[in-house]
């Protein structure tokens, strides 16, 4: 028993810590999946919008004296609003064209946003303290002590992901969204303002990214590259889960975080690349992704 | 109620409607007959506003709709049951049924809909596309009866269905007419159309080429057969 436990414990510990990264993968890939499902746009600016969420939290704190809890609400609203403007003025013009144009546009936007932030704030990173409420002893999970703020990240991400899933799969508004993903024209012919829904969906997806950015601010340094680092892995997560599947993107996000954690135990050098290895295998075996429909 | 004048429509470069003229009065059931590819579905889609490119005039209860988006047209009181039925796979039967928002009072109550289509009531929690073809057609009609729309555009509701189901759909359309609704019905099944309609328009190559009132039908049977090629 104790022999076996000795072997297993590091896996359990690293797997649990992996859930923290998994929480970000899940929220970010969920937002990408929702946007892709409704707009047919691969939102390459997602990482930049995540980073903006963290920066807005920093600005709110340092320029307006608004702390973490206020930022958790305000930053997603402000960045989501920017998303609404971007959709109305730019993305909406591309719906009739190939996917590729939306991807190129949002990629360009990502570069502009990141470049602007780098000019304004430098690339070294700004500090953001762990909020007061979490400067408490770590949570005792029995097999490890988990810093309270990291524990909070996992919990709140689960709530947000499951809440979003519920809203889409089980509510009336969600039924409009699912229907519009299938046949936007018919839904509009029923009297529903589908263009407005698309704007709102993009805004909501962007707000999710910004929310994740605020969550990340106290654990990663707030810097212009933080989104770019994350988003590459998140795109791999989306490919593995299957583009456009809501539940698939959530589950895959957490699982890949955990797998990264495991990898850190038996072969730490590979922990940064294991996601891409899995992506390659999934693409070969099941090109539509684990949860994707053909 | 509905006045279509000089309606033209395109799919990309291809010019499909060449000046369609038709009228539907309140409370009428009017059919659009014609061979495959004559432009019947395109006419319906143009009225609903779901074509990218159309020109001419479509007035509904005095409002010009040619430049309006489909959601605004729907809110004026026009509802569409498309030829491919358009049942949503990611929605349950009940969600499909309740999807179109009520746009005006006076729609058919849910109880009455369940009485007309008992099969639907038994399968409310099934996935929409798990229904049989006939049930899907009933669902597609049922969901637009609830909304209070005054003009229903039904595109080949009997296509590919068994005779009992065709009868059930016939009864439904008659009930809608008795309730004072107006119906523009595209049909290939001429026997079916004959029993329901007040007037028949005949389409050929993107134009209305004839209009035959129900009363004049027997006398004009040869003419109609020539149009339809039956
Ligand atoms: N989505 C489309 N794209 C291009 N051409 C189309 C499309 N739908 C229909 N057409 C063409 O438009 C013409 C009229 O079609 P339609 O209105 O569907 O005829 P009907 O309903 O009378 O059978 C046909 O020649 C058809 O091939
Ligand atoms: Mg047709």
XYZ file of C-alpha atoms and ligand atoms in Angstrom:
552
model
C 0.000 0.000 0.000
C 2.562 2.554 1.073
C 4.847 1.501 -1.782
C 2.093 2.067 -4.300
C 1.067 5.284 -2.646
C 4.601 6.507 -2.809
C 4.467 5.945 -6.559
C 1.036 7.495 -7.058
C 1.200 10.534 -4.854
C 3.312 12.694 -7.177
C 0.890 11.944 -10.017
C -2.025 12.994 -7.892
C -0.248 16.158 -6.850
C 0.930 17.174 -10.290
C -2.383 16.169 -11.812
C -4.179 18.433 -9.360
C -1.858 21.314 -10.125
C -2.382 20.540 -13.807
C -6.051 21.267 -13.245
C -5.094 24.923 -12.741
C -3.703 25.162 -16.256
C -6.598 22.978 -17.392
C -9.001 25.554 -15.966
C -7.585 28.193 -18.328
C -7.549 25.792 -21.269
C -11.186 24.943 -20.575
C -12.459 28.539 -20.337
C -10.483 29.689 -23.351
C -11.334 26.765 -25.592
C -14.978 27.038 -24.532
C -15.039 30.661 -25.717
C -13.374 29.692 -28.991
C -15.873 26.866 -29.509
C -18.880 29.110 -28.880
C -17.573 31.772 -31.253
C -16.668 29.256 -33.923
C -20.027 27.486 -33.658
C -22.049 30.644 -34.106
C -19.874 32.847 -36.304
C -17.762 30.316 -38.154
C -14.772 32.423 -37.240
C -11.607 31.032 -35.689
C -10.932 33.818 -33.220
C -7.188 34.187 -33.303
C -7.451 37.292 -31.131
C -8.623 35.151 -28.201
C -5.208 35.091 -26.543
C -4.825 38.862 -26.917
C -8.279 39.346 -25.401
C -7.295 37.095 -22.495
C -4.199 39.240 -21.991
C -6.319 42.417 -22.187
C -8.479 41.041 -19.376
C -5.393 40.773 -17.168
C -4.194 44.242 -18.163
C -7.580 45.841 -17.557
C -7.559 44.261 -14.088
C -4.139 45.815 -13.500
C -5.284 49.214 -14.803
C -8.444 49.141 -12.719
C -6.358 48.468 -9.634
C -3.564 50.937 -10.276
C -5.459 53.743 -11.983
C -8.901 53.525 -10.425
C -8.333 51.710 -7.168
C -10.758 48.968 -8.135
C -9.612 45.656 -6.707
C -9.786 42.036 -7.797
C -13.494 41.426 -7.259
C -14.528 44.529 -9.127
C -12.133 43.618 -11.928
C -13.571 40.122 -12.178
C -16.850 41.751 -13.253
C -15.696 44.950 -14.968
C -12.786 43.673 -17.053
C -14.876 41.041 -18.904
C -17.568 43.678 -19.496
C -15.119 46.236 -20.900
C -13.164 43.779 -23.044
C -16.433 42.116 -24.139
C -17.650 45.540 -25.241
C -14.505 45.951 -27.295
C -15.345 42.549 -28.800
C -18.795 43.843 -29.733
C -17.237 46.826 -31.507
C -14.756 44.563 -33.322
C -17.548 42.235 -34.470
C -19.814 45.058 -35.674
C -17.178 47.071 -37.473
C -14.945 44.326 -38.868
C -15.838 40.655 -38.472
C -19.464 41.116 -39.582
C -18.202 42.144 -43.010
C -16.512 38.784 -43.540
C -19.323 36.296 -42.896
C -20.003 35.741 -46.569
C -16.362 34.953 -47.289
C -14.221 31.925 -46.527
C -13.245 31.042 -42.889
C -9.737 32.053 -43.702
C -10.561 35.772 -43.846
C -11.936 35.826 -40.313
C -8.878 33.978 -39.127
C -6.523 36.411 -40.842
C -8.425 39.435 -39.552
C -8.420 38.247 -35.949
C -4.759 37.223 -36.240
C -3.966 40.759 -37.384
C -5.980 42.174 -34.501
C -4.053 39.983 -32.059
C -0.771 41.364 -33.360
C -2.038 44.940 -33.119
C -3.340 44.497 -29.577
C -0.162 42.799 -28.397
C 2.089 45.348 -30.096
C 0.140 48.223 -28.579
C 0.371 46.765 -25.104
C 4.086 46.098 -25.512
C 4.693 49.718 -26.535
C 2.646 51.032 -23.659
C 3.784 48.717 -20.862
C 6.995 47.041 -22.010
C 7.407 43.303 -22.131
C 8.802 42.596 -18.687
C 5.489 42.127 -16.972
C 3.587 43.911 -14.221
C 2.888 42.517 -10.766
C -0.637 41.729 -9.606
C -0.991 40.583 -6.000
C -2.995 37.581 -4.969
C -6.193 39.136 -3.595
C -6.438 39.637 0.157
C -9.133 37.002 0.580
C -6.785 34.262 -0.610
C -3.780 35.139 1.532
C -4.756 32.299 3.839
C -3.244 28.882 4.578
C -3.338 26.412 1.689
C -6.249 24.027 1.269
C -5.458 20.562 2.660
C -6.550 17.970 0.096
C -5.155 15.052 2.125
C -2.464 14.191 -0.384
C -1.192 17.745 -0.792
C -1.550 21.340 0.258
C -2.977 23.503 -2.514
C -2.542 27.281 -2.478
C -5.947 28.805 -1.829
C -5.924 31.019 -4.921
C -5.152 28.086 -7.234
C -7.905 26.111 -5.615
C -10.236 29.028 -6.308
C -9.225 29.093 -9.983
C -10.241 25.470 -10.404
C -13.553 25.937 -8.591
C -14.596 29.141 -10.319
C -13.627 27.839 -13.749
C -15.773 24.751 -13.194
C -18.694 26.958 -12.208
C -18.252 29.225 -15.233
C -17.799 26.355 -17.695
C -20.727 24.335 -16.404
C -22.855 27.487 -16.195
C -22.092 28.301 -19.820
C -22.771 24.730 -20.861
C -26.097 24.807 -19.025
C -27.091 28.136 -20.553
C -26.416 26.811 -24.042
C -27.825 23.308 -23.721
C -30.745 23.760 -21.336
C -32.252 27.230 -21.644
C -34.552 28.945 -24.108
C -31.895 31.450 -25.136
C -29.515 28.533 -25.612
C -32.012 26.849 -27.929
C -31.928 29.966 -30.153
C -28.165 29.712 -30.194
C -28.091 25.999 -31.026
C -30.713 26.490 -33.716
C -28.868 29.449 -35.217
C -25.669 27.409 -35.358
C -27.541 24.870 -37.507
C -29.678 27.117 -39.721
C -29.156 30.812 -39.129
C -31.369 31.827 -42.020
C -34.404 29.872 -40.833
C -33.996 31.128 -37.282
C -33.930 34.675 -38.608
C -37.030 33.917 -40.684
C -38.796 33.059 -37.422
C -38.351 36.670 -36.353
C -35.161 36.381 -34.325
C -32.471 38.991 -34.859
C -29.641 36.615 -35.737
C -27.037 39.284 -36.586
C -27.553 40.704 -33.089
C -27.143 37.211 -31.612
C -23.861 36.834 -33.461
C -22.604 40.124 -32.063
C -23.659 39.143 -28.557
C -22.052 35.717 -28.919
C -18.745 37.202 -29.961
C -18.941 39.683 -27.094
C -19.673 36.862 -24.637
C -16.841 34.671 -25.957
C -14.413 37.580 -25.663
C -15.702 38.362 -22.170
C -14.966 34.753 -21.169
C -11.391 35.164 -22.387
C -11.026 38.397 -20.407
C -12.479 36.700 -17.334
C -9.799 34.025 -17.620
C -7.263 36.826 -17.974
C -8.327 38.385 -14.664
C -8.136 34.959 -13.012
C -4.643 34.543 -14.405
C -3.323 37.961 -13.380
C -2.260 36.949 -9.824
C -0.541 33.705 -10.903
C 1.182 34.645 -14.146
C 2.828 37.998 -14.502
C 0.687 40.451 -16.438
C 2.583 40.832 -19.693
C 1.754 41.326 -23.364
C 2.907 37.828 -24.345
C 0.866 35.907 -21.771
C -1.983 35.326 -24.206
C 0.186 34.241 -27.093
C 1.848 31.588 -24.899
C -1.487 30.227 -23.798
C -3.423 30.405 -26.998
C -1.165 28.082 -28.954
C -1.855 25.320 -26.455
C -5.543 26.229 -26.412
C -5.764 25.845 -30.170
C -4.243 22.398 -29.799
C -6.882 21.668 -27.126
C -9.622 22.777 -29.496
C -8.269 20.572 -32.266
C -8.082 17.595 -29.891
C -11.589 18.169 -28.505
C -13.193 18.871 -31.851
C -13.966 22.358 -33.109
C -17.365 23.638 -32.079
C -18.227 21.069 -29.408
C -19.096 22.860 -26.166
C -18.792 20.028 -23.686
C -15.902 18.552 -25.658
C -13.838 21.700 -25.337
C -14.453 21.945 -21.587
C -13.618 18.317 -20.827
C -10.596 18.283 -23.120
C -9.281 21.462 -21.478
C -9.201 19.954 -17.996
C -7.950 16.553 -19.141
C -5.023 18.044 -21.025
C -4.093 20.151 -18.020
C -4.008 16.977 -15.936
C -2.015 15.071 -18.557
C 0.532 17.881 -18.610
C 0.782 17.503 -14.845
C 1.355 13.733 -15.098
C 4.005 14.277 -17.722
C 5.823 16.589 -15.341
C 6.278 13.588 -13.019
C 7.718 10.980 -15.310
C 9.306 13.096 -18.023
C 9.340 16.801 -17.118
C 11.101 17.808 -20.347
C 8.052 16.775 -22.370
C 5.402 18.539 -20.294
C 5.399 21.552 -22.601
C 5.036 19.492 -25.768
C 2.823 16.596 -24.714
C -0.301 18.479 -25.803
C 1.042 18.784 -29.328
C 2.016 15.143 -29.450
C -1.530 14.237 -28.468
C -2.847 16.656 -31.058
C -0.807 14.977 -33.769
C -2.040 11.544 -32.733
C -5.683 12.653 -32.576
C -5.397 14.308 -35.985
C -4.079 11.080 -37.456
C -6.607 8.785 -35.798
C -9.690 10.982 -35.598
C -9.363 14.199 -37.611
C -12.690 15.619 -36.355
C -11.401 15.565 -32.762
C -12.480 13.461 -29.818
C -15.914 15.075 -29.460
C -16.328 16.551 -32.919
C -18.988 15.515 -35.396
C -17.846 14.567 -38.835
C -53.040 41.065 -48.101
C -49.972 40.100 -50.141
C -49.129 41.893 -53.401
C -46.086 40.720 -55.343
C -45.137 42.851 -58.350
C -42.293 42.384 -60.795
C -40.341 40.184 -58.402
C -36.905 39.166 -59.642
C -34.399 37.021 -57.796
C -30.894 35.641 -58.269
C -28.727 32.910 -56.813
C -25.309 34.440 -57.292
C -25.107 35.154 -61.020
C -28.028 32.980 -62.019
C -31.234 34.897 -62.608
C -34.108 32.698 -61.404
C -37.241 34.854 -61.046
C -38.146 37.116 -63.970
C -40.921 39.400 -62.788
C -43.331 37.356 -60.698
C -46.761 38.928 -60.122
C -49.226 37.442 -57.661
C -51.788 38.449 -55.073
C -53.177 36.672 -52.060
C -56.258 38.037 -50.294
C -56.865 37.677 -46.584
C -58.308 34.276 -45.656
C -57.496 32.666 -48.996
C -55.638 29.446 -49.629
C -53.695 29.930 -52.851
C -51.398 27.371 -54.449
C -48.297 27.784 -56.526
C -48.111 24.935 -59.041
C -45.410 24.202 -61.550
C -42.739 21.770 -62.571
C -39.563 21.156 -60.643
C -37.239 24.098 -61.005
C -39.986 26.532 -62.050
C -39.089 28.884 -59.186
C -41.800 28.128 -56.626
C -39.488 27.724 -53.638
C -37.490 30.720 -54.775
C -40.671 32.828 -54.833
C -41.457 31.743 -51.265
C -37.900 32.475 -50.126
C -37.991 35.870 -51.788
C -41.221 36.728 -49.946
C -39.619 35.590 -46.681
C -36.562 37.713 -47.420
C -33.994 34.942 -47.137
C -32.478 35.476 -50.591
C -29.421 37.683 -50.885
C -30.490 39.243 -54.114
C -34.021 40.247 -55.062
C -35.775 43.169 -56.694
C -39.304 44.360 -57.404
C -42.097 44.947 -54.918
C -43.583 42.780 -52.171
C -46.246 44.487 -50.112
C -47.745 42.781 -47.074
C -50.737 44.476 -45.448
C -49.600 47.714 -46.997
C -45.939 47.487 -45.911
C -43.239 47.258 -48.563
C -40.901 44.448 -47.490
C -38.467 44.137 -50.387
C -35.658 45.802 -48.442
C -36.405 44.329 -45.000
C -34.349 41.581 -43.322
C -36.164 38.259 -42.681
C -36.646 38.813 -38.955
C -38.501 42.075 -39.633
C -40.621 40.389 -42.294
C -41.494 37.590 -39.873
C -42.537 40.148 -37.278
C -45.036 41.631 -39.724
C -46.872 38.304 -39.575
C -45.439 36.001 -42.233
C -44.228 32.494 -41.349
C -42.384 29.957 -43.482
C -42.355 26.179 -43.533
C -39.405 25.362 -45.807
C -39.318 22.538 -48.318
C -36.531 20.763 -46.403
C -38.586 21.181 -43.197
C -35.717 22.605 -41.213
C -36.072 20.573 -38.042
C -33.128 21.254 -35.726
C -31.070 18.223 -34.735
C -29.604 19.879 -31.658
C -33.060 20.726 -30.282
C -35.677 18.451 -28.748
C -39.119 18.209 -30.324
C -40.442 20.563 -27.679
C -37.635 23.066 -28.194
C -38.259 22.913 -31.942
C -41.941 23.534 -31.362
C -41.382 26.479 -29.037
C -38.511 28.015 -30.971
C -40.342 30.558 -33.167
C -41.284 33.478 -30.936
C -44.927 34.487 -30.716
C -45.171 37.639 -32.791
C -48.878 38.464 -32.406
C -51.839 37.280 -30.371
C -54.224 34.845 -32.006
C -51.869 31.932 -32.617
C -53.113 28.367 -32.243
C -52.874 27.231 -28.590
C -50.508 24.403 -27.679
C -53.389 22.172 -26.501
C -55.040 22.488 -29.862
C -51.759 21.724 -31.629
C -51.321 18.587 -29.527
C -54.908 17.598 -30.375
C -54.169 17.996 -34.092
C -50.815 16.167 -33.853
C -50.998 13.621 -31.023
C -47.730 11.981 -32.162
C -45.800 15.121 -31.355
C -47.107 15.280 -27.830
C -45.799 11.796 -27.134
C -42.306 12.592 -28.327
C -41.652 16.027 -26.875
C -38.314 15.121 -25.360
C -36.944 13.247 -28.387
C -34.297 14.783 -30.568
C -36.042 16.718 -33.361
C -34.510 14.789 -36.222
C -35.298 11.399 -34.636
C -38.921 11.862 -35.726
C -40.203 10.180 -38.867
C -40.469 12.271 -42.027
C -44.203 12.742 -41.506
C -43.785 13.751 -37.887
C -41.056 16.204 -38.838
C -43.392 17.778 -41.356
C -46.105 18.072 -38.717
C -43.623 19.644 -36.356
C -42.525 22.100 -39.033
C -46.132 23.185 -39.583
C -47.091 23.076 -35.902
C -44.302 25.388 -34.809
C -45.406 28.205 -37.116
C -49.087 27.852 -36.150
C -48.308 29.005 -32.612
C -46.800 32.329 -33.521
C -49.846 34.334 -34.489
C -48.530 34.844 -38.029
C -51.314 35.751 -40.459
C -49.792 34.458 -43.682
C -48.246 30.978 -43.811
C -45.909 30.025 -46.638
C -45.961 26.220 -46.922
C -43.446 24.711 -49.332
C -44.486 21.215 -50.467
C -45.744 19.974 -47.103
C -46.852 16.608 -48.536
C -43.658 15.760 -50.411
C -42.666 12.144 -49.890
C -45.304 11.395 -47.241
C -47.767 8.535 -46.788
C -51.468 9.091 -47.669
C -52.713 9.085 -44.053
C -50.255 11.775 -43.141
C -51.143 13.781 -46.222
C -54.774 13.651 -45.059
C -53.791 14.845 -41.623
C -51.901 17.765 -43.117
C -54.890 18.519 -45.335
C -57.159 18.662 -42.287
C -54.708 20.977 -40.602
C -54.607 23.402 -43.504
C -58.413 23.400 -43.633
C -58.507 24.154 -39.893
C -56.076 27.017 -40.433
C -58.271 28.430 -43.162
C -61.333 28.180 -40.932
C -59.380 30.041 -38.258
C -59.003 32.884 -40.761
C -55.343 32.374 -41.681
C -54.040 32.958 -45.161
C -51.971 30.276 -46.852
C -49.683 30.325 -49.866
C -49.087 26.672 -50.635
C -46.511 25.213 -53.003
C -47.613 21.784 -54.185
C -46.653 19.113 -56.653
C -49.492 16.930 -55.426
C -52.206 18.450 -57.524
C -55.041 16.253 -56.116
C -54.164 17.508 -52.664
C -54.028 21.151 -53.733
C -57.320 20.853 -55.610
C -59.277 20.017 -52.476
C -57.931 22.918 -50.427
C -57.289 25.934 -52.568
C -59.385 28.897 -53.670
C -57.078 29.691 -56.578
C -54.073 28.227 -58.338
C -51.132 30.076 -59.824
C -49.033 28.250 -62.376
C -45.309 28.992 -62.620
C -42.964 28.302 -65.464
C -39.336 29.409 -65.826
C -39.471 32.012 -63.090
C -42.760 33.628 -64.161
C -46.422 33.231 -63.279
C -47.989 32.043 -66.520
C -51.580 31.432 -65.476
C -54.127 31.774 -62.699
C -56.995 29.330 -62.421
C -59.783 29.757 -59.835
C -60.932 26.595 -58.078
C -64.294 26.817 -59.794
C -62.728 26.873 -63.242
C -60.456 23.950 -62.567
C -62.441 21.115 -64.116
C -62.910 23.094 -67.301
C -59.208 23.885 -67.498
C -57.817 20.464 -66.645
C -56.179 19.962 -70.053
C -54.442 23.305 -69.855
C -53.122 22.503 -66.401
C -51.908 19.073 -67.408
C -49.992 20.645 -70.235
C -48.295 23.073 -67.818
C -47.410 20.441 -65.294
C -46.467 17.839 -67.862
C -48.477 15.098 -66.189
N -29.448 27.503 -53.796
C -29.493 27.580 -55.127
N -28.415 27.978 -55.834
C -28.452 28.084 -57.172
N -29.522 27.805 -57.924
C -30.630 27.394 -57.297
C -30.675 27.265 -55.869
N -31.905 26.841 -55.518
C -32.594 26.712 -56.663
N -31.845 27.041 -57.744
C -32.283 27.057 -59.140
O -33.329 27.979 -59.242
C -34.359 27.487 -60.068
C -35.670 27.491 -59.318
O -35.580 26.612 -58.219
P -36.745 26.423 -57.169
O -37.313 27.729 -56.825
O -36.205 25.594 -56.069
O -37.813 25.576 -58.002
P -39.111 24.790 -57.522
O -39.297 25.044 -56.073
O -40.202 25.345 -58.365
O -38.865 23.352 -57.819
C -33.920 26.098 -60.524
O -33.354 26.223 -61.798
C -32.862 25.723 -59.519
O -31.912 24.885 -60.111
Mg -39.222 23.723 -54.506
